[in-house]
Amino acid sequence: MKTVLVVGGTSDVGRAVALAYATAGWCVQLAGRDGPGLEREAADIATRTGMAVTTHRIDILDTDAFPAFADTLPALPDTVVSVVGLLGEQARAETDPVHATTVMRSNFEGPALLLGLFAERFLARGHGTLVGVSSVAGERGRASNYVYGAAKAGFTAFLSGLRNRVAKRGLHVVTVKPGFIRTRMTAGMKLPARLTAEPQAVGDAIFRAAETRPRDVIYVKPVWALVMAIIRALPETIFKRTKL
């Protein structure tokens, strides 16, 4: 029986990913900072699916603890999915380097180093799948969220390089670009319906891309591929006058 590790397991997307895998008959390792929250989600998923769900504490900013975290898992998972992310506040990040650092580390350094650690263990075993949830925000820096976007750009580049390195050695690396998602993190924001995905749709898309219809890079809402192609194509002289 296969096992998936979901990092960020108490988030709306993390829960949706865990539920998609458990529904397909996978055992789930649910990881995050919120111990009681993990226990609640694990109990609910186990009740709904009848699959084993274990919980594991991890702080994505405590990178020194990653090896011990991996060592204490009941089994080396077949797939690791990182849905960790922190939107933060752009205006605050512009003047508060501590906040900017937290946003950058939460979206890039922590997830990249954790997936890199599991990549080495998967290479030693000979197979495995790594999934990183990045963002369309990383495709071009925009005034409204460039600190978050810069971190996601780094994460996207890391996943691309890792995929290039391990593709011929039995590992599959998936980059996920969801666009807007209707979650607690975006509560109160006015989101365009055609560009906004529900957590369940993201979870199902990740499972398909990682396990049943392998893909390297996915936009959960395909329309985002066109939107970002247009944004990337704008000359800088025009782009710098936009409000995005």
PDB file of C-alpha atoms in Angstrom:
ATOM      1  CA  MET A   1       0.000   0.000   0.000  1.00  0.00           C
ATOM      2  CA  LYS A   2       1.382   3.400  -0.972  1.00  0.00           C
ATOM      3  CA  THR A   3       1.907   6.364   1.332  1.00  0.00           C
ATOM      4  CA  VAL A   4       1.801  10.117   0.756  1.00  0.00           C
ATOM      5  CA  LEU A   5       3.282  12.799   3.012  1.00  0.00           C
ATOM      6  CA  VAL A   6       1.333  16.061   2.886  1.00  0.00           C
ATOM      7  CA  VAL A   7       3.222  19.025   4.362  1.00  0.00           C
ATOM      8  CA  GLY A   8       0.888  21.858   5.282  1.00  0.00           C
ATOM      9  CA  GLY A   9      -1.771  19.358   6.216  1.00  0.00           C
ATOM     10  CA  THR A  10      -4.104  21.678   8.131  1.00  0.00           C
ATOM     11  CA  SER A  11      -4.510  24.125   5.243  1.00  0.00           C
ATOM     12  CA  ASP A  12      -7.559  23.925   3.005  1.00  0.00           C
ATOM     13  CA  VAL A  13      -5.460  22.669   0.094  1.00  0.00           C
ATOM     14  CA  GLY A  14      -3.494  20.270   2.292  1.00  0.00           C
ATOM     15  CA  ARG A  15      -6.685  18.690   3.546  1.00  0.00           C
ATOM     16  CA  ALA A  16      -8.009  18.406  -0.009  1.00  0.00           C
ATOM     17  CA  VAL A  17      -4.800  16.719  -1.187  1.00  0.00           C
ATOM     18  CA  ALA A  18      -4.827  14.285   1.729  1.00  0.00           C
ATOM     19  CA  LEU A  19      -8.471  13.448   1.102  1.00  0.00           C
ATOM     20  CA  ALA A  20      -7.856  12.851  -2.612  1.00  0.00           C
ATOM     21  CA  TYR A  21      -5.060  10.409  -1.861  1.00  0.00           C
ATOM     22  CA  ALA A  22      -6.886   8.638   0.962  1.00  0.00           C
ATOM     23  CA  THR A  23      -9.989   8.260  -1.191  1.00  0.00           C
ATOM     24  CA  ALA A  24      -7.782   6.517  -3.773  1.00  0.00           C
ATOM     25  CA  GLY A  25      -6.576   4.035  -1.157  1.00  0.00           C
ATOM     26  CA  TRP A  26      -3.327   5.651  -0.012  1.00  0.00           C
ATOM     27  CA  CYS A  27      -2.093   5.864   3.568  1.00  0.00           C
ATOM     28  CA  VAL A  28      -1.517   9.482   4.584  1.00  0.00           C
ATOM     29  CA  GLN A  29       1.148  11.164   6.692  1.00  0.00           C
ATOM     30  CA  LEU A  30      -0.221  14.578   7.613  1.00  0.00           C
ATOM     31  CA  ALA A  31       2.395  17.137   8.661  1.00  0.00           C
ATOM     32  CA  GLY A  32       2.272  20.703   9.942  1.00  0.00           C
ATOM     33  CA  ARG A  33       2.782  22.987  12.929  1.00  0.00           C
ATOM     34  CA  ASP A  34      -0.699  22.797  14.448  1.00  0.00           C
ATOM     35  CA  GLY A  35      -0.770  19.542  16.413  1.00  0.00           C
ATOM     36  CA  PRO A  36      -4.446  19.654  17.498  1.00  0.00           C
ATOM     37  CA  GLY A  37      -5.475  20.761  14.007  1.00  0.00           C
ATOM     38  CA  LEU A  38      -3.601  17.855  12.456  1.00  0.00           C
ATOM     39  CA  GLU A  39      -5.314  15.431  14.799  1.00  0.00           C
ATOM     40  CA  ARG A  40      -8.746  16.774  13.886  1.00  0.00           C
ATOM     41  CA  GLU A  41      -8.072  16.574  10.152  1.00  0.00           C
ATOM     42  CA  ALA A  42      -6.546  13.108  10.444  1.00  0.00           C
ATOM     43  CA  ALA A  43      -9.522  11.751  12.378  1.00  0.00           C
ATOM     44  CA  ASP A  44     -11.979  13.195   9.868  1.00  0.00           C
ATOM     45  CA  ILE A  45     -10.099  11.876   6.812  1.00  0.00           C
ATOM     46  CA  ALA A  46      -9.687   8.442   8.391  1.00  0.00           C
ATOM     47  CA  THR A  47     -13.401   8.292   9.205  1.00  0.00           C
ATOM     48  CA  ARG A  48     -14.395   9.344   5.706  1.00  0.00           C
ATOM     49  CA  THR A  49     -12.046   6.993   3.846  1.00  0.00           C
ATOM     50  CA  GLY A  50     -11.150   4.153   6.201  1.00  0.00           C
ATOM     51  CA  MET A  51      -7.454   4.719   5.480  1.00  0.00           C
ATOM     52  CA  ALA A  52      -4.654   5.087   8.016  1.00  0.00           C
ATOM     53  CA  VAL A  53      -3.715   8.722   8.669  1.00  0.00           C
ATOM     54  CA  THR A  54      -0.811   9.606  10.940  1.00  0.00           C
ATOM     55  CA  THR A  55       0.185  13.084  12.146  1.00  0.00           C
ATOM     56  CA  HIS A  56       3.642  14.637  12.344  1.00  0.00           C
ATOM     57  CA  ARG A  57       4.783  18.016  13.649  1.00  0.00           C
ATOM     58  CA  ILE A  58       7.027  20.153  11.478  1.00  0.00           C
ATOM     59  CA  ASP A  59       7.936  23.843  11.348  1.00  0.00           C
ATOM     60  CA  ILE A  60       8.924  24.715   7.782  1.00  0.00           C
ATOM     61  CA  LEU A  61      11.227  27.448   9.108  1.00  0.00           C
ATOM     62  CA  ASP A  62      13.152  25.058  11.362  1.00  0.00           C
ATOM     63  CA  THR A  63      15.259  23.641   8.554  1.00  0.00           C
ATOM     64  CA  ASP A  64      17.838  22.100  10.902  1.00  0.00           C
ATOM     65  CA  ALA A  65      15.133  19.738  12.181  1.00  0.00           C
ATOM     66  CA  PHE A  66      14.247  18.339   8.746  1.00  0.00           C
ATOM     67  CA  PRO A  67      16.510  15.238   8.875  1.00  0.00           C
ATOM     68  CA  ALA A  68      15.115  14.223  12.290  1.00  0.00           C
ATOM     69  CA  PHE A  69      11.580  14.806  11.021  1.00  0.00           C
ATOM     70  CA  ALA A  70      12.163  12.474   8.066  1.00  0.00           C
ATOM     71  CA  ASP A  71      13.799   9.886  10.299  1.00  0.00           C
ATOM     72  CA  THR A  72      10.791   9.714  12.627  1.00  0.00           C
ATOM     73  CA  LEU A  73       8.215   9.038   9.921  1.00  0.00           C
ATOM     74  CA  PRO A  74       6.768   5.510  10.176  1.00  0.00           C
ATOM     75  CA  ALA A  75       7.810   4.852   6.559  1.00  0.00           C
ATOM     76  CA  LEU A  76       9.544   6.686   3.751  1.00  0.00           C
ATOM     77  CA  PRO A  77       6.588   7.931   1.671  1.00  0.00           C
ATOM     78  CA  ASP A  78       6.129   7.188  -2.011  1.00  0.00           C
ATOM     79  CA  THR A  79       5.070  10.786  -2.664  1.00  0.00           C
ATOM     80  CA  VAL A  80       5.703  14.055  -0.839  1.00  0.00           C
ATOM     81  CA  VAL A  81       3.403  17.016  -1.472  1.00  0.00           C
ATOM     82  CA  SER A  82       4.360  20.446  -0.110  1.00  0.00           C
ATOM     83  CA  VAL A  83       1.451  22.874   0.032  1.00  0.00           C
ATOM     84  CA  VAL A  84       3.176  25.195   2.495  1.00  0.00           C
ATOM     85  CA  GLY A  85       2.816  28.889   1.775  1.00  0.00           C
ATOM     86  CA  LEU A  86       2.486  32.297   3.396  1.00  0.00           C
ATOM     87  CA  LEU A  87       0.970  35.153   1.418  1.00  0.00           C
ATOM     88  CA  GLY A  88       2.061  37.773   3.922  1.00  0.00           C
ATOM     89  CA  GLU A  89       1.461  41.491   3.503  1.00  0.00           C
ATOM     90  CA  GLN A  90       3.270  43.206   0.649  1.00  0.00           C
ATOM     91  CA  ALA A  91       3.131  46.695   2.187  1.00  0.00           C
ATOM     92  CA  ARG A  92       4.521  45.405   5.475  1.00  0.00           C
ATOM     93  CA  ALA A  93       7.219  43.373   3.738  1.00  0.00           C
ATOM     94  CA  GLU A  94       8.460  46.507   1.961  1.00  0.00           C
ATOM     95  CA  THR A  95       9.530  48.090   5.258  1.00  0.00           C
ATOM     96  CA  ASP A  96       9.762  45.159   7.678  1.00  0.00           C
ATOM     97  CA  PRO A  97      12.700  42.883   6.790  1.00  0.00           C
ATOM     98  CA  VAL A  98      11.695  40.343   9.429  1.00  0.00           C
ATOM     99  CA  HIS A  99       8.283  39.893   7.829  1.00  0.00           C
ATOM    100  CA  ALA A 100       9.804  39.813   4.339  1.00  0.00           C
ATOM    101  CA  THR A 101      12.262  37.146   5.482  1.00  0.00           C
ATOM    102  CA  THR A 102       9.447  35.028   6.912  1.00  0.00           C
ATOM    103  CA  VAL A 103       7.509  35.243   3.633  1.00  0.00           C
ATOM    104  CA  MET A 104      10.582  34.328   1.588  1.00  0.00           C
ATOM    105  CA  ARG A 105      11.622  31.444   3.814  1.00  0.00           C
ATOM    106  CA  SER A 106       8.079  30.051   4.115  1.00  0.00           C
ATOM    107  CA  ASN A 107       7.530  29.992   0.357  1.00  0.00           C
ATOM    108  CA  PHE A 108      10.990  29.104  -0.903  1.00  0.00           C
ATOM    109  CA  GLU A 109      13.754  28.124   1.485  1.00  0.00           C
ATOM    110  CA  GLY A 110      11.798  25.774   3.737  1.00  0.00           C
ATOM    111  CA  PRO A 111       9.794  23.894   1.088  1.00  0.00           C
ATOM    112  CA  ALA A 112      12.799  23.664  -1.267  1.00  0.00           C
ATOM    113  CA  LEU A 113      15.154  22.280   1.380  1.00  0.00           C
ATOM    114  CA  LEU A 114      12.560  19.781   2.591  1.00  0.00           C
ATOM    115  CA  LEU A 115      11.824  18.460  -0.895  1.00  0.00           C
ATOM    116  CA  GLY A 116      15.556  18.393  -1.592  1.00  0.00           C
ATOM    117  CA  LEU A 117      16.100  16.200   1.449  1.00  0.00           C
ATOM    118  CA  PHE A 118      13.428  13.745   0.335  1.00  0.00           C
ATOM    119  CA  ALA A 119      14.823  13.803  -3.192  1.00  0.00           C
ATOM    120  CA  GLU A 120      18.113  12.410  -1.876  1.00  0.00           C
ATOM    121  CA  ARG A 121      16.321   9.658   0.029  1.00  0.00           C
ATOM    122  CA  PHE A 122      14.167   8.827  -2.979  1.00  0.00           C
ATOM    123  CA  LEU A 123      17.258   8.626  -5.195  1.00  0.00           C
ATOM    124  CA  ALA A 124      18.829   6.175  -2.769  1.00  0.00           C
ATOM    125  CA  ARG A 125      15.666   4.061  -2.936  1.00  0.00           C
ATOM    126  CA  GLY A 126      15.278   4.423  -6.712  1.00  0.00           C
ATOM    127  CA  HIS A 127      11.805   5.957  -7.042  1.00  0.00           C
ATOM    128  CA  GLY A 128       9.465   8.603  -5.669  1.00  0.00           C
ATOM    129  CA  THR A 129       7.358  11.632  -6.523  1.00  0.00           C
ATOM    130  CA  LEU A 130       7.822  15.186  -5.256  1.00  0.00           C
ATOM    131  CA  VAL A 131       5.116  17.824  -5.638  1.00  0.00           C
ATOM    132  CA  GLY A 132       5.575  21.506  -4.895  1.00  0.00           C
ATOM    133  CA  VAL A 133       2.724  23.994  -4.898  1.00  0.00           C
ATOM    134  CA  SER A 134       4.185  27.191  -6.299  1.00  0.00           C
ATOM    135  CA  SER A 135       2.245  30.100  -7.804  1.00  0.00           C
ATOM    136  CA  VAL A 136       1.573  32.059 -10.963  1.00  0.00           C
ATOM    137  CA  ALA A 137       2.813  35.019  -8.897  1.00  0.00           C
ATOM    138  CA  GLY A 138       6.323  33.721  -9.503  1.00  0.00           C
ATOM    139  CA  GLU A 139       6.165  34.184 -13.258  1.00  0.00           C
ATOM    140  CA  ARG A 140       6.646  37.947 -13.224  1.00  0.00           C
ATOM    141  CA  GLY A 141       7.201  40.369 -10.375  1.00  0.00           C
ATOM    142  CA  ARG A 142       4.227  42.652  -9.787  1.00  0.00           C
ATOM    143  CA  ALA A 143       3.973  45.621  -7.426  1.00  0.00           C
ATOM    144  CA  SER A 144       1.062  44.072  -5.521  1.00  0.00           C
ATOM    145  CA  ASN A 145       2.928  40.983  -4.285  1.00  0.00           C
ATOM    146  CA  TYR A 146       6.543  40.911  -5.459  1.00  0.00           C
ATOM    147  CA  VAL A 147       8.024  39.652  -2.167  1.00  0.00           C
ATOM    148  CA  TYR A 148       5.724  36.615  -2.209  1.00  0.00           C
ATOM    149  CA  GLY A 149       6.138  36.346  -5.977  1.00  0.00           C
ATOM    150  CA  ALA A 150       9.935  36.411  -5.757  1.00  0.00           C
ATOM    151  CA  ALA A 151       9.893  33.553  -3.259  1.00  0.00           C
ATOM    152  CA  LYS A 152       7.563  31.516  -5.470  1.00  0.00           C
ATOM    153  CA  ALA A 153       9.764  32.273  -8.497  1.00  0.00           C
ATOM    154  CA  GLY A 154      12.682  30.793  -6.604  1.00  0.00           C
ATOM    155  CA  PHE A 155      10.657  27.731  -5.669  1.00  0.00           C
ATOM    156  CA  THR A 156       9.532  27.231  -9.272  1.00  0.00           C
ATOM    157  CA  ALA A 157      13.140  27.447 -10.473  1.00  0.00           C
ATOM    158  CA  PHE A 158      14.247  24.996  -7.788  1.00  0.00           C
ATOM    159  CA  LEU A 159      11.610  22.458  -8.821  1.00  0.00           C
ATOM    160  CA  SER A 160      12.552  22.864 -12.481  1.00  0.00           C
ATOM    161  CA  GLY A 161      16.222  22.269 -11.767  1.00  0.00           C
ATOM    162  CA  LEU A 162      15.491  19.332  -9.484  1.00  0.00           C
ATOM    163  CA  ARG A 163      13.258  17.776 -12.149  1.00  0.00           C
ATOM    164  CA  ASN A 164      15.994  18.207 -14.745  1.00  0.00           C
ATOM    165  CA  ARG A 165      18.480  16.514 -12.438  1.00  0.00           C
ATOM    166  CA  VAL A 166      16.442  13.488 -11.302  1.00  0.00           C
ATOM    167  CA  ALA A 167      14.117  12.752 -14.237  1.00  0.00           C
ATOM    168  CA  LYS A 168      16.341   9.986 -15.582  1.00  0.00           C
ATOM    169  CA  ARG A 169      16.847   8.435 -12.161  1.00  0.00           C
ATOM    170  CA  GLY A 170      13.316   7.277 -11.359  1.00  0.00           C
ATOM    171  CA  LEU A 171      11.916  10.403  -9.732  1.00  0.00           C
ATOM    172  CA  HIS A 172       8.970  12.536 -10.809  1.00  0.00           C
ATOM    173  CA  VAL A 173       8.841  16.228  -9.836  1.00  0.00           C
ATOM    174  CA  VAL A 174       5.620  18.197 -10.279  1.00  0.00           C
ATOM    175  CA  THR A 175       5.211  21.971 -10.152  1.00  0.00           C
ATOM    176  CA  VAL A 176       1.677  23.150  -9.376  1.00  0.00           C
ATOM    177  CA  LYS A 177       0.482  26.677 -10.159  1.00  0.00           C
ATOM    178  CA  PRO A 178      -3.048  27.001  -8.811  1.00  0.00           C
ATOM    179  CA  GLY A 179      -3.805  30.682  -9.386  1.00  0.00           C
ATOM    180  CA  PHE A 180      -6.436  32.033  -7.010  1.00  0.00           C
ATOM    181  CA  ILE A 181      -7.862  29.492  -4.551  1.00  0.00           C
ATOM    182  CA  ARG A 182     -10.928  30.054  -2.409  1.00  0.00           C
ATOM    183  CA  THR A 183      -9.415  29.339   1.013  1.00  0.00           C
ATOM    184  CA  ARG A 184      -9.109  30.819   4.477  1.00  0.00           C
ATOM    185  CA  MET A 185      -5.937  32.601   3.277  1.00  0.00           C
ATOM    186  CA  THR A 186      -7.901  34.493   0.602  1.00  0.00           C
ATOM    187  CA  ALA A 187     -11.024  35.084   2.702  1.00  0.00           C
ATOM    188  CA  GLY A 188     -12.336  38.595   2.179  1.00  0.00           C
ATOM    189  CA  MET A 189     -10.604  39.039  -1.179  1.00  0.00           C
ATOM    190  CA  LYS A 190     -12.687  39.685  -4.291  1.00  0.00           C
ATOM    191  CA  LEU A 191     -11.655  36.822  -6.549  1.00  0.00           C
ATOM    192  CA  PRO A 192     -12.675  36.474 -10.234  1.00  0.00           C
ATOM    193  CA  ALA A 193     -14.747  33.319 -10.573  1.00  0.00           C
ATOM    194  CA  ARG A 194     -13.187  32.154 -13.863  1.00  0.00           C
ATOM    195  CA  LEU A 195      -9.689  32.349 -12.378  1.00  0.00           C
ATOM    196  CA  THR A 196     -10.468  30.870  -8.962  1.00  0.00           C
ATOM    197  CA  ALA A 197     -10.225  27.204  -8.019  1.00  0.00           C
ATOM    198  CA  GLU A 198     -11.798  25.389  -5.102  1.00  0.00           C
ATOM    199  CA  PRO A 199      -9.489  23.413  -2.761  1.00  0.00           C
ATOM    200  CA  GLN A 200     -11.015  20.093  -3.836  1.00  0.00           C
ATOM    201  CA  ALA A 201     -10.226  20.855  -7.477  1.00  0.00           C
ATOM    202  CA  VAL A 202      -6.617  21.594  -6.536  1.00  0.00           C
ATOM    203  CA  GLY A 203      -6.340  18.367  -4.549  1.00  0.00           C
ATOM    204  CA  ASP A 204      -7.788  16.300  -7.395  1.00  0.00           C
ATOM    205  CA  ALA A 205      -5.530  18.015  -9.958  1.00  0.00           C
ATOM    206  CA  ILE A 206      -2.438  17.290  -7.868  1.00  0.00           C
ATOM    207  CA  PHE A 207      -3.353  13.626  -7.511  1.00  0.00           C
ATOM    208  CA  ARG A 208      -3.891  13.270 -11.255  1.00  0.00           C
ATOM    209  CA  ALA A 209      -0.654  15.050 -12.195  1.00  0.00           C
ATOM    210  CA  ALA A 210       1.395  13.092  -9.684  1.00  0.00           C
ATOM    211  CA  GLU A 211      -0.147   9.645  -9.882  1.00  0.00           C
ATOM    212  CA  THR A 212      -2.598   8.867 -12.696  1.00  0.00           C
ATOM    213  CA  ARG A 213      -1.820  11.223 -15.598  1.00  0.00           C
ATOM    214  CA  PRO A 214       1.772  12.306 -14.949  1.00  0.00           C
ATOM    215  CA  ARG A 215       2.565  15.929 -15.712  1.00  0.00           C
ATOM    216  CA  ASP A 216       5.577  18.109 -14.969  1.00  0.00           C
ATOM    217  CA  VAL A 217       3.924  21.525 -14.612  1.00  0.00           C
ATOM    218  CA  ILE A 218       0.226  22.186 -14.205  1.00  0.00           C
ATOM    219  CA  TYR A 219      -2.049  25.192 -14.009  1.00  0.00           C
ATOM    220  CA  VAL A 220      -5.077  24.028 -12.028  1.00  0.00           C
ATOM    221  CA  LYS A 221      -7.201  26.469 -14.048  1.00  0.00           C
ATOM    222  CA  PRO A 222      -5.847  26.159 -17.628  1.00  0.00           C
ATOM    223  CA  VAL A 223      -6.884  29.750 -18.410  1.00  0.00           C
ATOM    224  CA  TRP A 224      -3.978  30.881 -16.219  1.00  0.00           C
ATOM    225  CA  ALA A 225      -1.503  29.631 -18.831  1.00  0.00           C
ATOM    226  CA  LEU A 226      -2.912  32.153 -21.303  1.00  0.00           C
ATOM    227  CA  VAL A 227      -3.177  34.943 -18.744  1.00  0.00           C
ATOM    228  CA  MET A 228       0.428  34.553 -17.634  1.00  0.00           C
ATOM    229  CA  ALA A 229       1.701  34.199 -21.206  1.00  0.00           C
ATOM    230  CA  ILE A 230       0.221  37.622 -21.933  1.00  0.00           C
ATOM    231  CA  ILE A 231       1.653  39.139 -18.758  1.00  0.00           C
ATOM    232  CA  ARG A 232       5.115  37.690 -19.452  1.00  0.00           C
ATOM    233  CA  ALA A 233       5.014  39.007 -23.023  1.00  0.00           C
ATOM    234  CA  LEU A 234       4.392  42.645 -22.071  1.00  0.00           C
ATOM    235  CA  PRO A 235       7.457  44.822 -22.756  1.00  0.00           C
ATOM    236  CA  GLU A 236       8.928  46.246 -19.565  1.00  0.00           C
ATOM    237  CA  THR A 237       8.245  49.797 -20.745  1.00  0.00           C
ATOM    238  CA  ILE A 238       4.534  48.971 -20.791  1.00  0.00           C
ATOM    239  CA  PHE A 239       4.487  46.551 -17.861  1.00  0.00           C
ATOM    240  CA  LYS A 240       5.954  49.070 -15.394  1.00  0.00           C
ATOM    241  CA  ARG A 241       2.977  51.350 -16.008  1.00  0.00           C
ATOM    242  CA  THR A 242       0.391  48.676 -15.211  1.00  0.00           C
ATOM    243  CA  LYS A 243      -1.329  48.096 -11.876  1.00  0.00           C
ATOM    244  CA  LEU A 244      -1.216  44.350 -11.294  1.00  0.00           C
TER     245      LEU A 244
END
